[in-house]
CSV table of C-alpha atoms in Angstrom, one decimal:
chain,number,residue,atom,x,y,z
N,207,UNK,CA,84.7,115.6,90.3
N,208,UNK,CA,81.6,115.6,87.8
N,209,UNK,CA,79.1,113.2,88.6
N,210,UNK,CA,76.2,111.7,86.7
N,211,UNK,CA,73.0,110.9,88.7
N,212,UNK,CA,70.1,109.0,87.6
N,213,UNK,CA,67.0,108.5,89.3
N,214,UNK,CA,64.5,105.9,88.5
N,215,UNK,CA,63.0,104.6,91.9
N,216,UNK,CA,59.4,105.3,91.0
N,217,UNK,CA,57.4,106.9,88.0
N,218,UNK,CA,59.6,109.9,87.5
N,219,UNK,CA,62.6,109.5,85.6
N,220,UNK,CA,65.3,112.1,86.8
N,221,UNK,CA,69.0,113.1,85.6
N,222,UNK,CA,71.6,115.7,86.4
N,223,UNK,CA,74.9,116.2,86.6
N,224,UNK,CA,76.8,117.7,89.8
N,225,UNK,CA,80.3,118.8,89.9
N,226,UNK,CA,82.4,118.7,93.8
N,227,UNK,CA,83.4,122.6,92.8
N,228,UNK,CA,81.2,124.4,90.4
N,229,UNK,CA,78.0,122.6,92.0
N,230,UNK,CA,74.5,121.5,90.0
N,231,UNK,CA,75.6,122.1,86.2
N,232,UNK,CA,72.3,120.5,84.2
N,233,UNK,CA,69.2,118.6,85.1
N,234,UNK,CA,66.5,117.1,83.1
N,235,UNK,CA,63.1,115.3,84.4
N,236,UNK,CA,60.2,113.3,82.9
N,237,UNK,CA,57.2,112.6,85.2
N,238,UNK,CA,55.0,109.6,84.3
N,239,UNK,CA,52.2,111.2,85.8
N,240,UNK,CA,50.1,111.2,82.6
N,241,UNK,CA,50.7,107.7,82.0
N,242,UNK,CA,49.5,106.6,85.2
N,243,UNK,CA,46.7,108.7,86.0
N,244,UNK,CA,44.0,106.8,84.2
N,245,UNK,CA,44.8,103.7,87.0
N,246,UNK,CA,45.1,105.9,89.8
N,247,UNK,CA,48.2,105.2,91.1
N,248,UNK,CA,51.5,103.8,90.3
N,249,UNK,CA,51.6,100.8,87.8
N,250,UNK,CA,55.2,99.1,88.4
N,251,UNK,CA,55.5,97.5,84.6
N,252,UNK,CA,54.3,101.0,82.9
N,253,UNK,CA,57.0,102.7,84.8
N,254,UNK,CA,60.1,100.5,84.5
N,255,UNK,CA,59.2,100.3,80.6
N,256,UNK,CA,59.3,104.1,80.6
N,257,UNK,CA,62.1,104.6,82.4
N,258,UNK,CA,63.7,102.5,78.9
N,259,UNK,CA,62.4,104.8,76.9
N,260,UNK,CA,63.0,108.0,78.6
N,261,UNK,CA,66.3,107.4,80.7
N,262,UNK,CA,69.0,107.9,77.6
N,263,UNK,CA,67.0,110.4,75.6
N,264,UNK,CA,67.4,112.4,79.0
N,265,UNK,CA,71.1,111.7,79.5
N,266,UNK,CA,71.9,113.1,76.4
N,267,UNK,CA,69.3,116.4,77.0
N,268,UNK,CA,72.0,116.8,80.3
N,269,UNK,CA,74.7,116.7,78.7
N,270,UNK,CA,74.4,118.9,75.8
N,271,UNK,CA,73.1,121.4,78.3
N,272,UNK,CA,76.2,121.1,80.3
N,273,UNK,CA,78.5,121.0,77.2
N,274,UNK,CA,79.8,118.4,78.7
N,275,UNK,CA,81.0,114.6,76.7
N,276,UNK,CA,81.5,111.3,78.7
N,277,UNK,CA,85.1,111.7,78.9
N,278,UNK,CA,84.5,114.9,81.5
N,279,UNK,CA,82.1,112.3,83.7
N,280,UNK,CA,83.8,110.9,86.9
N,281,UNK,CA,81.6,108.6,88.5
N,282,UNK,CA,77.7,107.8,87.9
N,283,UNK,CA,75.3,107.6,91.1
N,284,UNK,CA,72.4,106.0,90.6
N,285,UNK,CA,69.1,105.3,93.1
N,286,UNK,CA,69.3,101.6,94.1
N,287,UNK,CA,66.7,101.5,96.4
N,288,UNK,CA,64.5,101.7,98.3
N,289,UNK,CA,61.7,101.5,95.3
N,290,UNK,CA,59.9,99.9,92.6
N,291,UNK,CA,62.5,97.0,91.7
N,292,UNK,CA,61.6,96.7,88.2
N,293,UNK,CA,62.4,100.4,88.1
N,294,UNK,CA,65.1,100.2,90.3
N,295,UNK,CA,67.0,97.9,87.8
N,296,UNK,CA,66.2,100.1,84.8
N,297,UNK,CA,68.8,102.6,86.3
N,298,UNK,CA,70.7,100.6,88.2
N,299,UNK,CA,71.9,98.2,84.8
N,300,UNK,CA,71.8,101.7,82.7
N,301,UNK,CA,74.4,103.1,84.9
N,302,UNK,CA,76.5,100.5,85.5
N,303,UNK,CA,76.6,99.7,82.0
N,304,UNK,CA,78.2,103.7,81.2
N,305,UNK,CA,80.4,103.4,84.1
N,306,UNK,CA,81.9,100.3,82.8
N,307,UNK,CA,81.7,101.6,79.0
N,308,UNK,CA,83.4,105.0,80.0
N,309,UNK,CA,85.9,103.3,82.5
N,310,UNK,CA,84.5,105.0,85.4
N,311,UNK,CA,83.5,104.0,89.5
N,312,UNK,CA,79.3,103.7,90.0
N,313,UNK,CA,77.4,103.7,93.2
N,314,UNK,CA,73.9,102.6,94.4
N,315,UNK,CA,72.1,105.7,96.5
N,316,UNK,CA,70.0,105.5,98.5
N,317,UNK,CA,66.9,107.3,97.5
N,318,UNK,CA,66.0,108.7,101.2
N,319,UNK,CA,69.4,109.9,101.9
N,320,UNK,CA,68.5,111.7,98.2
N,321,UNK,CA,65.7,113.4,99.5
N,322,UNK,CA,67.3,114.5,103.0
N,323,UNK,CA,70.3,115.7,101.1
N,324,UNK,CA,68.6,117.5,98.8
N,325,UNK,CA,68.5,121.1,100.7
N,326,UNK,CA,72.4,121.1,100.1
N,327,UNK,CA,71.6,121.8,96.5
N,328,UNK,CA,70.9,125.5,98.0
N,329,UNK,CA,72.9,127.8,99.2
N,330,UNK,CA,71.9,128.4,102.3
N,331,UNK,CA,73.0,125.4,103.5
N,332,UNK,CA,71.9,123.2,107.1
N,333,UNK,CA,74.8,122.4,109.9
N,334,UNK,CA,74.3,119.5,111.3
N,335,UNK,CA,73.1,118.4,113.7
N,336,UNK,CA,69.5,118.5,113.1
N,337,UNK,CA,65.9,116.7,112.6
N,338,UNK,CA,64.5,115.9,109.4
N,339,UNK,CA,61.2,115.1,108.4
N,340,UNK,CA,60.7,113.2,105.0
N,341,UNK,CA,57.2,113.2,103.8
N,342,UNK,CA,56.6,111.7,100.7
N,343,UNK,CA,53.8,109.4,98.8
N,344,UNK,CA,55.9,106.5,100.4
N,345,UNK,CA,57.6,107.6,103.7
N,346,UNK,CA,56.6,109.8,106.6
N,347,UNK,CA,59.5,110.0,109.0
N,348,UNK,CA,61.3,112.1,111.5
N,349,UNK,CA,65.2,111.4,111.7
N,350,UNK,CA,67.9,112.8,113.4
N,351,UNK,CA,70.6,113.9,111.4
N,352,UNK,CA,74.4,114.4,113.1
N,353,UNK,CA,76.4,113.9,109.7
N,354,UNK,CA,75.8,112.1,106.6
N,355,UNK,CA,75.1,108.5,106.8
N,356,UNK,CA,75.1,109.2,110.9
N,357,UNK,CA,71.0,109.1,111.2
N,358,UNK,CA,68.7,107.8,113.8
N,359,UNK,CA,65.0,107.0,113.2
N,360,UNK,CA,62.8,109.1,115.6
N,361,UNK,CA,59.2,108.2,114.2
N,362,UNK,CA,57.3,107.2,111.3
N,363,UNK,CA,54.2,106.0,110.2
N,364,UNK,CA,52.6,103.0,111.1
N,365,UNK,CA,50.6,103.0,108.3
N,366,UNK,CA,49.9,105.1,105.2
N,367,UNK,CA,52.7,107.8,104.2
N,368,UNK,CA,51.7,111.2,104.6
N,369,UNK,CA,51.6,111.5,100.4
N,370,UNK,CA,49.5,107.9,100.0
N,371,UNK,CA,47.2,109.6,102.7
N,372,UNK,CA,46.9,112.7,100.3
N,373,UNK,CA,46.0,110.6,97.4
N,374,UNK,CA,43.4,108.5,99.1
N,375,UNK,CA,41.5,111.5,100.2
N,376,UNK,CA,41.6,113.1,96.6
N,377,UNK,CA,40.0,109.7,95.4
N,378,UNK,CA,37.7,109.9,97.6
N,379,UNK,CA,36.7,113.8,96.5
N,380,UNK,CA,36.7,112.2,92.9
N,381,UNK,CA,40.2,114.0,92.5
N,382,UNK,CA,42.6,112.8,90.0
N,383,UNK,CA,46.0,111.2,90.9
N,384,UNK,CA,48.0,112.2,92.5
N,385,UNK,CA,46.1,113.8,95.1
N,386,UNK,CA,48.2,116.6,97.0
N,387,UNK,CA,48.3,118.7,94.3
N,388,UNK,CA,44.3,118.8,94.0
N,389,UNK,CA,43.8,118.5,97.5
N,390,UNK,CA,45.6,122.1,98.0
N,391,UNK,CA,44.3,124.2,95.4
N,392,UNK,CA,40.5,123.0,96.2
N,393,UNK,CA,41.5,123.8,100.0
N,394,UNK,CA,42.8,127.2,99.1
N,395,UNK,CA,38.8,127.6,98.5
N,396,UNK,CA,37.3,125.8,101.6
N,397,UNK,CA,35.8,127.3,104.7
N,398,UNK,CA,38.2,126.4,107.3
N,399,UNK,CA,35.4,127.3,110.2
N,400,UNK,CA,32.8,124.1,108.8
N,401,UNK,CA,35.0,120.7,109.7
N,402,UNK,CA,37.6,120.1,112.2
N,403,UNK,CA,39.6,116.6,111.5
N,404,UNK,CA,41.3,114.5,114.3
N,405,UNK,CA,45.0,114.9,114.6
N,406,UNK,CA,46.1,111.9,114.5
N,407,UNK,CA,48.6,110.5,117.8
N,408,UNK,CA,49.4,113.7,118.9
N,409,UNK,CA,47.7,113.7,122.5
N,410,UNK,CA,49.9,110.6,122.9
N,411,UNK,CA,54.1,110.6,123.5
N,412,UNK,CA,56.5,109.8,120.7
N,413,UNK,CA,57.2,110.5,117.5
N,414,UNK,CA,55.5,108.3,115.2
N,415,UNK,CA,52.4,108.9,112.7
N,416,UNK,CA,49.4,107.3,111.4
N,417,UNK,CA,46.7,108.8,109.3
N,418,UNK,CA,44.3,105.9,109.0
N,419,UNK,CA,41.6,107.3,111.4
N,420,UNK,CA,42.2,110.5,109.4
N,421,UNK,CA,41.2,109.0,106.2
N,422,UNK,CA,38.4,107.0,108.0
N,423,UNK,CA,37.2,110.2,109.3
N,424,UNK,CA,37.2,112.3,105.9
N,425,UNK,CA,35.3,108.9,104.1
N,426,UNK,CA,32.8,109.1,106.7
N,427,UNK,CA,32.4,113.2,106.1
N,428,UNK,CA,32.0,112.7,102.4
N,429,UNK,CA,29.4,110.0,103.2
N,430,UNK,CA,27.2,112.5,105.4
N,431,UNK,CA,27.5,115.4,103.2
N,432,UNK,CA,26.2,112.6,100.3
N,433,UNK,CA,23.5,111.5,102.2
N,434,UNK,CA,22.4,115.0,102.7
N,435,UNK,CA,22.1,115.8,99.3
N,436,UNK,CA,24.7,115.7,96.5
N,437,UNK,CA,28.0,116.0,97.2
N,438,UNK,CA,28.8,119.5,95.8
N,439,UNK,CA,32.3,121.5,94.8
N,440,UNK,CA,31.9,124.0,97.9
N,441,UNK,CA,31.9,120.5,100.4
N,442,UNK,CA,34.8,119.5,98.4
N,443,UNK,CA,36.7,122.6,99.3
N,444,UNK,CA,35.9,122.4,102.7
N,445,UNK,CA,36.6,118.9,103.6
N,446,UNK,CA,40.1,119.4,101.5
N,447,UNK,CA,40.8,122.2,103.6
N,448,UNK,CA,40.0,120.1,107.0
N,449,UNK,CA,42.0,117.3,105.5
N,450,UNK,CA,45.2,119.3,104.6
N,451,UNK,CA,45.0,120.9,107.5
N,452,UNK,CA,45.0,118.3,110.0
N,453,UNK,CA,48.0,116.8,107.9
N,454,UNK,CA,49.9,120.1,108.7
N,455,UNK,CA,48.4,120.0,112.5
N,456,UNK,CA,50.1,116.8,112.8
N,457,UNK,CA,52.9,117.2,111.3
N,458,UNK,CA,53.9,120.7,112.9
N,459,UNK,CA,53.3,119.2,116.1
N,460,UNK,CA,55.5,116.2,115.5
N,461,UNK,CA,58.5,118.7,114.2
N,462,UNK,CA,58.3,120.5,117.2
N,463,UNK,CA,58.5,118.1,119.8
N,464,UNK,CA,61.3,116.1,117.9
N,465,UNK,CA,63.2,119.3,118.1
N,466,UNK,CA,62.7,120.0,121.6
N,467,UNK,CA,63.3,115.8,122.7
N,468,UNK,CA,66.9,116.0,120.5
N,469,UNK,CA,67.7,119.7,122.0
N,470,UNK,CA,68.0,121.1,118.3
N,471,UNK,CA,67.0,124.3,116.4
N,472,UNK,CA,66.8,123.4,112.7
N,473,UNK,CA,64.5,121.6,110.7
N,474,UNK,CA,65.0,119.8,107.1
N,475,UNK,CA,62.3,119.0,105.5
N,476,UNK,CA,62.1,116.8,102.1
N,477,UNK,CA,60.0,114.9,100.0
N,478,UNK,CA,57.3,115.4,97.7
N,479,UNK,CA,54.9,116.8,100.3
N,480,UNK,CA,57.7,119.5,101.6
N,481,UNK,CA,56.2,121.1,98.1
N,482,UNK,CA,53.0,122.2,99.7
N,483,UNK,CA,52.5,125.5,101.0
N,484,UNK,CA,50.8,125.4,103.6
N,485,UNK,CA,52.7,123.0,105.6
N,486,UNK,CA,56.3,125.3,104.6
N,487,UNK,CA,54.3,128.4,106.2
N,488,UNK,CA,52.8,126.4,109.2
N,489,UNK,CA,56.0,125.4,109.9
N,490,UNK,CA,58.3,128.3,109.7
N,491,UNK,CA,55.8,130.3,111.4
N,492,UNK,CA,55.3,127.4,114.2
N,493,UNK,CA,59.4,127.6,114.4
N,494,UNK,CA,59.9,131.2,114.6
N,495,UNK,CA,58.2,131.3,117.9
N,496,UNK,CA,60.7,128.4,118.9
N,497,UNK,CA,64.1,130.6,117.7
N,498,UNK,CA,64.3,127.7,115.2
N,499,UNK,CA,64.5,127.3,111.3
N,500,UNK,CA,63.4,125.1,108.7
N,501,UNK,CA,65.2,124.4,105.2
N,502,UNK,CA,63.7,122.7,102.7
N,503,UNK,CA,64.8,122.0,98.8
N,504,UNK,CA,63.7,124.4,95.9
N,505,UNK,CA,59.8,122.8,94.7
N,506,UNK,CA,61.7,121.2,91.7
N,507,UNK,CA,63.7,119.2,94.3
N,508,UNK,CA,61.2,118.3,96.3
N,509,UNK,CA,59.7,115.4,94.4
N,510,UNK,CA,62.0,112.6,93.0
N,511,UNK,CA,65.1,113.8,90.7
N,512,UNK,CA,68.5,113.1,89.1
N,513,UNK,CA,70.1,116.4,91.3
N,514,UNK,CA,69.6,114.8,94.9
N,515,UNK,CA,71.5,111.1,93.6
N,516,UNK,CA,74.0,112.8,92.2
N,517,UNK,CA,74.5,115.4,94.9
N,518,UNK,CA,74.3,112.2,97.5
N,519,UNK,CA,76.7,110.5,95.5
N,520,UNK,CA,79.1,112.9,95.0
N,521,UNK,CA,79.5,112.7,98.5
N,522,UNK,CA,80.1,109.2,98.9
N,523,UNK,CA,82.3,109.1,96.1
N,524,UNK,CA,84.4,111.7,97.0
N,525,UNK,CA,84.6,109.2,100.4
N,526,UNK,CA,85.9,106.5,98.2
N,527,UNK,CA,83.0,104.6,98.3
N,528,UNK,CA,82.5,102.2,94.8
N,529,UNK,CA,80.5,99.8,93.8
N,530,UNK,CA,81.3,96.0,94.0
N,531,UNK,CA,80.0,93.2,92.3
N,532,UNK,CA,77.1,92.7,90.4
N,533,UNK,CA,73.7,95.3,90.1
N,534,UNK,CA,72.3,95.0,93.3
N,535,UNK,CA,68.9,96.6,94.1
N,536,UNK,CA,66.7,96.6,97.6
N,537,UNK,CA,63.4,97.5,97.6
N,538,UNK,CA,63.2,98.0,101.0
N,539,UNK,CA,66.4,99.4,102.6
N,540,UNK,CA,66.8,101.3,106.0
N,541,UNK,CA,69.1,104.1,106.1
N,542,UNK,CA,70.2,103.1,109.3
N,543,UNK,CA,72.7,100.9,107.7
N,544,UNK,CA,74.6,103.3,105.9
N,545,UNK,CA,78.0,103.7,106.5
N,546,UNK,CA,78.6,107.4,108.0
N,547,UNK,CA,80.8,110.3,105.9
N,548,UNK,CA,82.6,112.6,108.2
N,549,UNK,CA,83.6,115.2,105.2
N,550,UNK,CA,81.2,116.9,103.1
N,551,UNK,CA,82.5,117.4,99.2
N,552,UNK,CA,81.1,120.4,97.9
């Protein structure tokens, strides 16, 4: 089964196409980043008109790579939330409008189940059961994991995702958006002995994050180090490297003690923030001393893509799942409520 995926939740536009057997044939991404930069974060309107613009262009690009024509295409997954909805129904009306036009099945994905599914693309594969943490610029959560569509929510953030955290500390540094990547590569310079940030909620039990003290904290740093004197590149380095790595502190510690509360040794990590490379090497060497692994996605999975929808899709197509009715996006949309898949297709 050859599946088309399209991903337009946010401000990257992302296609691919998956097949059950031979696996990820073509994929094909265009990041808004440029576009939105200048505001400093996402601007909904600017995105869903791009998404116009760059979503059939892209299709084609995938195709042509796969030698592939729409009468090889089987079904067309599609991210219907949660998201931007604007963007949301860019993709969703674009794919139900081929599937209906090429006389093939559609289904919504969700985008988180994207994301967490995303480390199948490799091949060295998870078994389930295990934990996953999903760190992005939206979500920061823990989840156990016994199949697909069988998840429970451990913890999450009360506040600010992990990412948004990232880029309100780059703005704060006078860093351009969005922040992780600038955080990182100024912390690769910092002196990691000059500040020690807070790790947010770990001296307390449970799972769940927040990283508004921690942002407070790192304002109120750059404020001293300005009333000092001038704010100079070398305190930038060092308050990134304080910042990022009380991110990692926290979430390292979280990981671990959702492992050892569920009684499990592997770890899936996805999201845009499973790109950085300090929290991947914190955490397998954290793990190693536990006799337990972490898998994460290739860095071109890690942020938003085509692959992951149509890799999640194939699965729930291949479980005879369809759409029904009319486009139907949700913004907001816990994964909890999927239904579960007992059979993974490829």
């Amino acid at each position: 089964m050859l599946i088309l995926g399209l991903e337009t939740s946010c401000d990257e536009t992302g296609v691919a196409l998956y097949h059950t057997g031979r696996g990820l044939l073509a994929h094909a991404l265009f990041s808004q980043v440029d576009i939105h930069v200048e505001y400093g974060g996402v601007v909904p309107e600017l995105a869903s008109r791009d998404h116009i613009r760059k979503a059939l262009p892209l299709i084609e690009q995938v195709m042509a790579e796969a030698n592939c024509t729409a009468g090889d295409i089987n079904a067309v997954a599609y991210t219907a939330g949660p998201g931007l909805v604007g963007a949301l129904m860019v993709g969703a009306t674009l794919a139900r409008a081929l599937a209906w036009g090429w006389g093939v099945p559609s289904l919504g994905v969700h985008h988180m189940e994207g994301h967490l599914l995303a480390p199948m693309l490799e091949e060295d594969r998870p078994d389930f059961p295990f934990v996953a943490l999903l760190v992005s610029g939206g979500h920061t959560q823990l989840v156990r994991v016994d199949a697909i569509g069988e998840y429970r929510l451990l913890g999450e953030s009360l506040d600010d995702a992990a990412g948004e955290a990232f880029d309100k500390a780059a703005k704060m540094l006078g860093l351009p958006y969005p922040g992780g990547p600038h955080i990182a590569r100024l912390a690769e310079q910092g002196d990691p002995s000059r500040f020690d940030f807070p790790r947010p909620m770990v001296n307390r039990p449970g799972l769940d994050f927040s990283f508004s003290g921690l942002k407070t904290y790192t304002l109120n740093t750059v404020n001293d180090c300005r009333a000092a004197g001038e704010l100079t590149e070398q305190d930038k380095c060092d308050i990134a490297r304080a910042f990022e790595e009380a991110v990692v502190g926290t979430l390292v510690i979280k990981c671990r003690r959702a492992l050892k509360q569920e009684g499990l040794k592997t770890l899936v990590m996805a999201g845009g923030v499973s790109a950085n490379r300090n929290l991947r090497a914190s955490l397998e060497m954290a793990l190693k001393k536990d006799r337990a692994r972490v898998f994460y996605p290739a860095p071109e999975f890690c942020t938003d893509n085509g692959a992951m929808i149509a890799y999640a899709g194939a699965q729930r197509l291949a479980a005879g799942q369809r759409d029904e009715g009319g486009t139907a996006v949700r913004p907001r949309w816990p994964m909890a409520e999927l239904p579960p898949i007992t059979q993974v297709a490829g």
